[in-house]
C-alpha cells in the first residue's frame, strides 16, 4: 500500500475515554533478543507490532530461531541457547541482516553476534548508517572481536568476521565502554556478555557520564528475568556473575510503552474533558512501570497535569491552565522529554529542557527538528548542543497552520500532533504520518478515538456525478490518500432496499413510513473490509443490478431520505470524510469546503462499463449500454427527490480524457489549494 504523504489533523477540542497502549519498543526488542539467546522456548505476550520489532524478528529467524505465532497477542520463540545457526565449525557462510532504523536491534545484535561466532553483515536504512556505533565496536575490538566498518568508520554497516570461530577474548580486565553518547552501547554489552560469563565474572566499566540511565534499569530488570545475575556499583561498574546462563522464564509479558503514554498524558493535560466525562484513562502501563520514561509523569504534573494511576493504568485530567512553564534536566527521560517540548506550546512562559544532547543522535537530530517545527507553529525557540528553550506563540494570532516535517521520526510525528489542540483552532498537517509505525502504528487512530473536534471543523469533500462516471472509485481513492473516512451514500439506499426485501416490504409510496422506520434503524456495520447487515456480510449482495434498481426506487421516497440523514452525518468523524452520492453537497453537507461533480461523455462511460462487464463475462454492446445510461441520466435529472444535478458551488471535472490517477490528482490539487498550510 502507498504510504500517505500527509495527514491533516483538524483542530481538536477535548479528550476523554480510554486508550489501550501498544507494547514498549525497548522492552519488546530486548525480550526478543533475550528469548533468542536463551535455552528453551519463551511465550512473549503483548509484543509491539512495529517496524523495529519486525526487523528484529526477521533477523532472529535468519539466525535460526523458531518463531511461532500463538494468537493475536502472543508468539513463541525457541531460543538458540547461545549458538547461531551457522556454528563456526559448520559453515562460514555469510548472513546478511538488514535492521532498518532500529538502534535497539543494531547495537545489541552486533555485540551478541560478535561473541557467538560466524560471518555477519549488519546494515540498515541510510539514517541507521549515520547513527554512531564506534564506542561499542571499540569495546568489542578491545576484547578481541574482529569487526570491520563497511562504510564510514564508526557507523554501520558492519561486518563481523568470526567465520573461524570467536578469537580468544580478553576477559581478565574490565570491558570499557563510553556511556555519554548512547546508553544502548552499555545495554548491548550487558545483554551479550552473559554469553561468555560461564566460568568467570565479567566486569564492564563505563567511561564518562552515563546518559539515559533508566534504559539501563530496563535492561538489568529483564536480564534478571532471564536468569542472569549481576551487580552494579553506582552507574560506573557492572559485574555479570560467573556461571550466568540465559534461561527462558517461560512467559515474558511486554509492558506498554511509557513514552507512548506521554502523548496521551500530555493530551489530557492540554485539552478539556468532554462534558459528562471524567478525564482520560490510559491502559497498559502504570505508576510502577520498570520504564524510566514513566517519570515523565512528574514533569507533566509540574506543568499542571493531574495524573493518578494503578499498576497497569493511568488517569489524566487537565489541572493548571494554561500549563506552567518549567525548567528541567531531562537526562532521565530522553524520549518522553520531547513531549514536554510540545506541551511547552501551551505554557505560561518559556520552558527550558536541558541535558538533552542525546537527542542529536536519535532517529534525526531532534533538537534541530524541534526548533524548526515549533517555530513553524509560531513558537520562539532557542537551542544549544544540549538544551532547548520554547516560548509559546504570544497570542492566538501568532499561531500558524503548519505543515510539520517529521524526519522519519515517529516521536516528531506524535509530539507535534499535540499542536492540533491549539487555541487558534488551526488544523495541523503531519507529513509522512506512517513514520509512527516505528513504535505505534495505531497512534492516529487511537488519538481520533479519544479526541473530539467540533463537527464543523472536520472537513468533508463531496463527490457526485452521473452513473458510471467513476465517482465511487475517485471517492475511495481520495479518501485513502487523505486518510479520511468514506461515505458511499448509495450503499445506504442499497442496504435499505435489501433490508426491505428481507422484511417483506414493498418498495412503493404506500409503504413509505415503514421503509423510513427501517432506514432509520438499519442494523448496519461498516468494517474496513466488509459491510454487515444484521450480522450478515452483504458486501457483494448490495452490488447487484437488481438491488441497484431497488435502491433507485427507495431513494425517491422523501421520508426514507430524511430517515438516513442522521446516519450520514455520523460519518463525519476525525480526521475527515469523503462523501460520495447524489445530495451530499446540496442536502447532507451543504457547507463542505470542496464539492466535485465528476462527468464523462455518455460514450466514454458506456465504453468503461462495457470493459467492466466483459471482464465479468457478461456480453453486451457499447451502443446498448450508452442508450441505457442516457435514459438513466434523463430519469435521474428529472426525478423530484434529489435529482441528479451539481451543487451550485461544485467544481465540474470531465474525466472523459483522464485516467483515474489523473482524476484523483486533480481533486487532490483542488483540495490542497483550499488548505491553509504554508509550505
Ligand atoms: O451510487 P449507487 O448506484 O450505489 O446508488 C444507488 C441508488 O441510490 C441510485 O439510484 C442513486 C441513489 N442515491 C441517491 O438517491 N442519493 C444518494 N445520496 C446516493 C444514491
XYZ file of C-alpha atoms in Angstrom, residues 63-481:
419
model
C 19.835 -16.655 12.769
C 17.900 -19.882 13.236
C 15.304 -19.093 15.937
C 11.948 -20.764 15.578
C 9.174 -18.185 15.887
C 5.569 -19.357 16.041
C 2.525 -17.113 16.353
C 0.245 -18.318 19.165
C -2.513 -15.716 18.993
C -3.027 -12.096 18.003
C -1.244 -11.074 21.213
C 1.341 -13.824 21.733
C 4.134 -15.679 19.974
C 6.618 -18.370 20.950
C 10.357 -18.127 20.383
C 12.561 -21.140 20.657
C 15.980 -19.791 21.569
C 19.420 -20.576 20.252
C 20.907 -21.210 23.661
C 23.860 -19.020 22.753
C 24.590 -20.668 19.378
C 23.850 -19.230 15.947
C 22.505 -21.308 13.077
C 25.904 -21.027 11.450
C 28.046 -22.592 14.102
C 31.628 -21.568 13.447
C 32.837 -25.023 12.585
C 29.876 -25.881 10.365
C 29.758 -23.201 7.719
C 31.469 -19.899 7.258
C 28.503 -18.703 5.159
C 27.816 -15.005 5.409
C 24.473 -13.955 6.934
C 23.274 -10.503 5.939
C 20.954 -8.806 8.418
C 19.001 -5.701 7.475
C 17.961 -3.798 10.581
C 16.073 -0.808 9.202
C 16.422 2.161 11.547
C 16.209 0.047 14.721
C 19.004 1.041 17.088
C 17.521 -1.448 19.588
C 18.329 -4.223 17.096
C 21.607 -2.954 15.598
C 23.551 -2.368 18.806
C 22.653 -5.499 20.840
C 22.841 -7.832 17.814
C 26.292 -6.520 16.949
C 27.511 -7.357 20.446
C 25.767 -10.718 20.719
C 26.845 -11.948 17.279
C 30.420 -10.817 17.848
C 30.524 -13.117 20.898
C 28.741 -16.058 19.232
C 30.888 -16.587 16.133
C 30.025 -16.612 12.437
C 30.199 -14.223 9.494
C 27.636 -11.433 9.542
C 26.898 -8.205 7.776
C 24.642 -5.771 9.612
C 23.160 -2.838 7.745
C 20.126 -0.552 7.822
C 18.455 2.423 6.186
C 20.668 5.443 5.348
C 19.842 7.132 8.685
C 20.969 3.990 10.542
C 24.324 4.436 8.799
C 24.592 7.907 10.350
C 23.940 6.692 13.894
C 27.136 6.058 15.850
C 28.250 2.599 16.918
C 32.016 3.252 17.224
C 32.128 3.157 21.046
C 30.530 -0.286 21.076
C 32.795 -1.599 18.301
C 35.826 -0.201 20.166
C 34.776 -2.053 23.332
C 34.262 -5.316 21.430
C 37.508 -4.899 19.471
C 39.420 -4.349 22.712
C 38.010 -7.702 23.856
C 39.478 -9.329 20.753
C 36.464 -9.352 18.375
C 37.031 -8.729 14.639
C 34.544 -6.142 13.391
C 35.066 -4.074 10.240
C 33.296 -0.976 9.033
C 31.922 -1.329 5.517
C 31.191 2.387 5.110
C 32.146 5.315 7.322
C 34.353 4.300 10.278
C 32.351 4.483 13.496
C 28.999 3.781 11.823
C 27.094 0.848 10.339
C 27.141 -1.077 8.028
C 29.452 -3.542 9.751
C 30.951 -6.913 9.157
C 31.636 -9.382 11.930
C 34.349 -11.753 10.701
C 34.380 -14.747 13.015
C 33.993 -17.464 10.389
C 36.752 -19.467 12.005
C 35.262 -19.075 15.475
C 35.403 -16.340 18.088
C 39.029 -15.384 18.754
C 40.288 -15.719 22.351
C 38.681 -12.937 24.401
C 40.487 -10.755 26.919
C 38.037 -11.005 29.795
C 40.528 -10.626 32.639
C 40.402 -6.824 32.570
C 37.138 -4.835 32.750
C 35.443 -4.166 29.417
C 35.477 -0.401 28.943
C 32.628 1.412 27.193
C 31.724 5.033 26.802
C 28.383 5.949 28.301
C 27.903 9.503 27.133
C 26.784 9.011 23.503
C 24.168 6.293 23.710
C 23.215 4.045 26.601
C 22.453 1.371 24.008
C 26.176 0.517 23.877
C 26.142 -0.492 27.530
C 22.819 -2.281 27.080
C 24.296 -4.214 24.160
C 27.272 -5.355 26.251
C 25.105 -6.204 29.271
C 22.954 -8.447 27.085
C 25.840 -10.057 25.165
C 28.481 -10.658 27.828
C 26.482 -13.254 29.814
C 27.192 -15.496 26.789
C 30.856 -15.618 27.838
C 30.461 -15.489 31.630
C 30.236 -19.253 32.161
C 33.424 -19.558 34.177
C 34.325 -16.079 35.335
C 32.793 -12.807 36.420
C 32.721 -10.310 33.579
C 33.111 -6.664 34.514
C 32.039 -3.654 32.451
C 33.208 -0.157 33.306
C 31.559 2.938 31.946
C 33.861 5.696 30.795
C 32.385 9.165 31.144
C 28.967 10.112 32.497
C 26.291 7.516 31.692
C 23.262 9.017 29.944
C 19.726 7.592 29.811
C 20.180 5.505 32.983
C 16.520 4.426 33.037
C 17.078 2.364 29.896
C 19.884 0.544 31.708
C 17.437 -0.183 34.504
C 15.091 -1.815 31.984
C 17.974 -3.905 30.672
C 19.002 -5.015 34.173
C 15.421 -5.856 35.197
C 14.987 -8.006 32.096
C 18.361 -9.742 32.480
C 17.254 -10.866 35.929
C 14.011 -12.180 34.462
C 16.034 -14.313 32.033
C 18.239 -15.868 34.711
C 21.273 -13.572 34.678
C 22.790 -12.490 37.982
C 24.524 -9.121 38.113
C 25.723 -6.435 40.491
C 26.317 -2.781 39.938
C 28.369 -0.164 41.709
C 26.679 3.131 41.053
C 26.393 3.649 37.318
C 30.096 3.085 36.691
C 30.766 -0.614 37.175
C 28.614 -3.618 36.331
C 29.505 -7.250 37.026
C 27.894 -10.285 35.403
C 28.268 -13.135 37.868
C 30.249 -16.185 36.788
C 28.061 -19.135 35.797
C 25.273 -16.902 34.481
C 23.297 -18.615 31.754
C 20.281 -17.427 29.814
C 17.194 -19.352 30.862
C 13.747 -18.741 29.472
C 11.281 -17.573 32.111
C 8.574 -19.451 30.161
C 6.361 -16.444 29.697
C 7.510 -12.850 29.208
C 4.991 -10.025 29.263
C 5.733 -6.766 27.406
C 4.637 -3.658 29.290
C 3.092 -0.855 27.240
C 5.380 1.931 26.142
C 5.694 4.659 28.744
C 6.924 7.072 26.050
C 3.760 6.369 24.033
C 1.777 7.103 27.183
C 3.378 10.553 27.266
C 1.372 11.789 24.236
C -1.893 10.929 25.918
C -0.814 12.243 29.306
C 0.039 15.486 27.509
C -3.259 15.496 25.591
C -5.150 15.003 28.860
C -3.230 17.903 30.405
C -3.765 20.220 27.423
C -7.375 19.518 26.452
C -10.501 19.976 28.483
C -12.620 16.911 29.127
C -15.925 16.461 27.254
C -18.915 17.273 29.415
C -20.102 14.343 31.497
C -16.784 12.500 31.237
C -14.094 12.150 33.824
C -10.741 12.578 32.095
C -8.727 10.121 30.051
C -7.806 6.571 31.062
C -4.576 5.146 29.650
C -4.200 1.357 29.842
C -1.143 -0.883 29.573
C 1.259 0.934 31.848
C 1.007 2.101 35.447
C 2.814 4.121 38.062
C 5.141 1.196 38.944
C 6.449 0.677 35.431
C 10.059 -0.550 35.004
C 10.464 2.089 32.290
C 12.262 5.251 33.199
C 10.067 7.316 30.904
C 7.256 6.811 33.400
C 8.907 9.679 35.275
C 7.550 11.891 32.519
C 4.513 11.976 34.800
C 6.432 14.057 37.360
C 7.285 16.600 34.684
C 3.729 16.628 33.328
C 2.434 17.187 36.869
C 4.884 20.049 37.314
C 3.371 21.613 34.201
C -0.142 21.188 35.580
C -1.430 17.721 34.621
C -3.454 15.795 37.176
C -2.270 12.192 36.919
C -3.271 9.259 39.107
C -2.898 5.572 38.405
C -2.562 1.958 39.458
C -0.368 -0.965 38.408
C -1.430 -1.107 34.805
C -3.293 2.103 34.053
C -3.104 5.866 34.387
C -5.771 8.525 34.661
C -5.229 12.089 33.433
C -7.160 15.336 33.707
C -6.363 18.910 32.916
C -5.233 20.762 36.064
C -3.455 24.096 35.847
C -4.393 26.046 32.716
C -2.519 27.441 30.896
C 0.211 24.928 31.663
C 3.093 26.111 33.808
C 6.439 26.660 32.111
C 9.227 24.564 33.658
C 12.990 24.228 33.564
C 14.048 20.598 33.714
C 17.148 18.426 33.396
C 15.755 15.691 31.115
C 18.598 13.185 31.221
C 16.308 10.679 32.963
C 13.542 10.867 30.323
C 15.305 11.406 26.995
C 12.471 10.264 24.711
C 9.457 11.421 26.660
C 11.068 14.826 27.168
C 10.234 15.597 23.539
C 6.597 15.589 24.591
C 7.402 18.364 27.082
C 8.639 20.460 24.167
C 5.192 20.101 22.579
C 3.433 20.836 25.889
C 5.564 23.982 26.109
C 3.356 25.383 23.308
C 0.615 25.748 25.913
C 2.656 27.080 28.836
C 2.550 30.451 30.544
C 6.189 31.265 29.768
C 9.446 29.823 28.490
C 10.102 26.120 29.095
C 13.726 25.030 29.182
C 14.795 21.420 28.666
C 18.427 20.714 29.486
C 20.856 17.789 29.279
C 19.294 16.510 26.042
C 22.424 16.120 23.894
C 21.399 12.519 23.102
C 18.508 13.954 21.031
C 21.076 14.826 18.380
C 21.925 11.187 17.587
C 18.425 9.704 17.582
C 16.214 8.955 14.557
C 17.010 12.505 13.479
C 18.728 15.468 15.141
C 15.742 16.014 17.374
C 16.875 19.347 18.806
C 17.207 20.887 15.341
C 13.971 19.233 14.205
C 12.005 20.520 17.218
C 13.307 24.041 16.741
C 12.326 24.038 13.055
C 8.824 22.645 13.550
C 7.841 24.504 16.736
C 8.972 27.709 15.035
C 6.701 26.966 12.066
C 3.779 26.739 14.505
C 4.544 30.198 15.836
C 6.672 29.404 18.899
C 10.017 31.049 19.608
C 12.876 28.597 20.149
C 16.469 28.779 21.241
C 18.747 25.757 21.288
C 22.289 24.725 22.008
C 24.175 21.477 21.843
C 22.269 20.049 24.793
C 19.325 22.321 25.570
C 16.123 23.668 24.084
C 14.050 26.684 25.137
C 10.486 27.059 23.893
C 8.298 30.140 24.268
C 4.711 29.641 23.077
C 3.055 31.819 20.413
C 2.305 35.178 22.048
C -1.424 35.088 21.218
C -3.902 33.165 19.062
C -2.959 35.433 16.180
C 0.634 34.197 16.397
C -0.240 30.546 15.796
C 0.330 29.291 12.232
C -1.270 26.439 10.303
C 1.919 24.461 9.775
C 2.867 21.519 7.644
C 5.032 19.569 10.077
C 8.019 17.777 8.636
C 8.618 14.563 10.621
C 12.136 13.483 9.546
C 11.223 9.766 9.515
C 10.996 10.161 13.299
C 7.943 8.639 14.950
C 8.276 10.840 18.004
C 8.318 14.034 15.970
C 5.012 12.995 14.390
C 3.354 12.029 17.677
C 4.629 15.026 19.683
C 3.694 17.602 17.091
C 0.209 16.123 16.659
C -0.433 17.771 20.042
C -0.324 21.130 18.256
C -3.805 20.289 16.929
C -5.186 21.383 20.325
C -4.097 24.955 19.537
C -6.438 27.679 20.802
C -6.390 29.389 17.400
C -8.337 26.398 16.052
C -5.989 25.856 13.129
C -5.500 22.479 11.519
C -2.062 20.843 11.622
C -0.562 18.846 8.781
C 1.658 15.898 9.735
C 3.916 14.875 6.855
C 4.684 11.159 6.376
C 2.325 10.139 9.208
C 3.194 6.459 8.577
C 6.538 7.020 10.340
C 4.751 6.400 13.654
C 4.792 2.701 12.703
C 8.245 2.535 14.262
C 6.711 2.236 17.708
C 2.992 2.921 17.465
C 1.319 2.045 14.158
C -2.167 2.779 15.504
C -1.291 6.130 17.076
C -3.505 8.399 14.991
C -6.485 6.031 15.200
C -6.073 5.996 18.978
C -5.843 9.790 19.079
C -9.003 10.132 16.970
C -10.811 7.738 19.292
C -10.205 9.796 22.406
C -10.047 13.330 20.956
C -13.058 15.293 19.812
C -13.369 18.179 17.371
C -16.261 20.494 16.618
C -18.133 18.790 13.748
C -17.861 21.894 11.577
C -14.070 21.689 11.884
C -13.981 18.177 10.391
C -13.510 18.577 6.639
C -15.846 16.934 4.135
C -15.209 16.509 0.418
C -18.340 15.743 -1.605
C -18.153 13.834 -4.860
C -21.131 13.294 -7.143
C -21.765 12.589 -10.781
C -23.893 10.545 -13.163
C -23.902 6.799 -13.119
C -20.678 5.122 -14.376
C -18.727 8.375 -14.100
C -16.221 6.663 -11.815
C -17.158 8.749 -8.772
C -17.073 5.727 -6.437
C -13.520 4.858 -7.443
C -12.482 8.502 -7.226
C -14.038 8.969 -3.785
C -12.426 5.814 -2.395
C -9.001 6.764 -3.720
C -9.173 10.363 -2.468
C -10.268 9.109 0.965
C -7.386 6.619 1.082
C -4.827 9.238 0.063
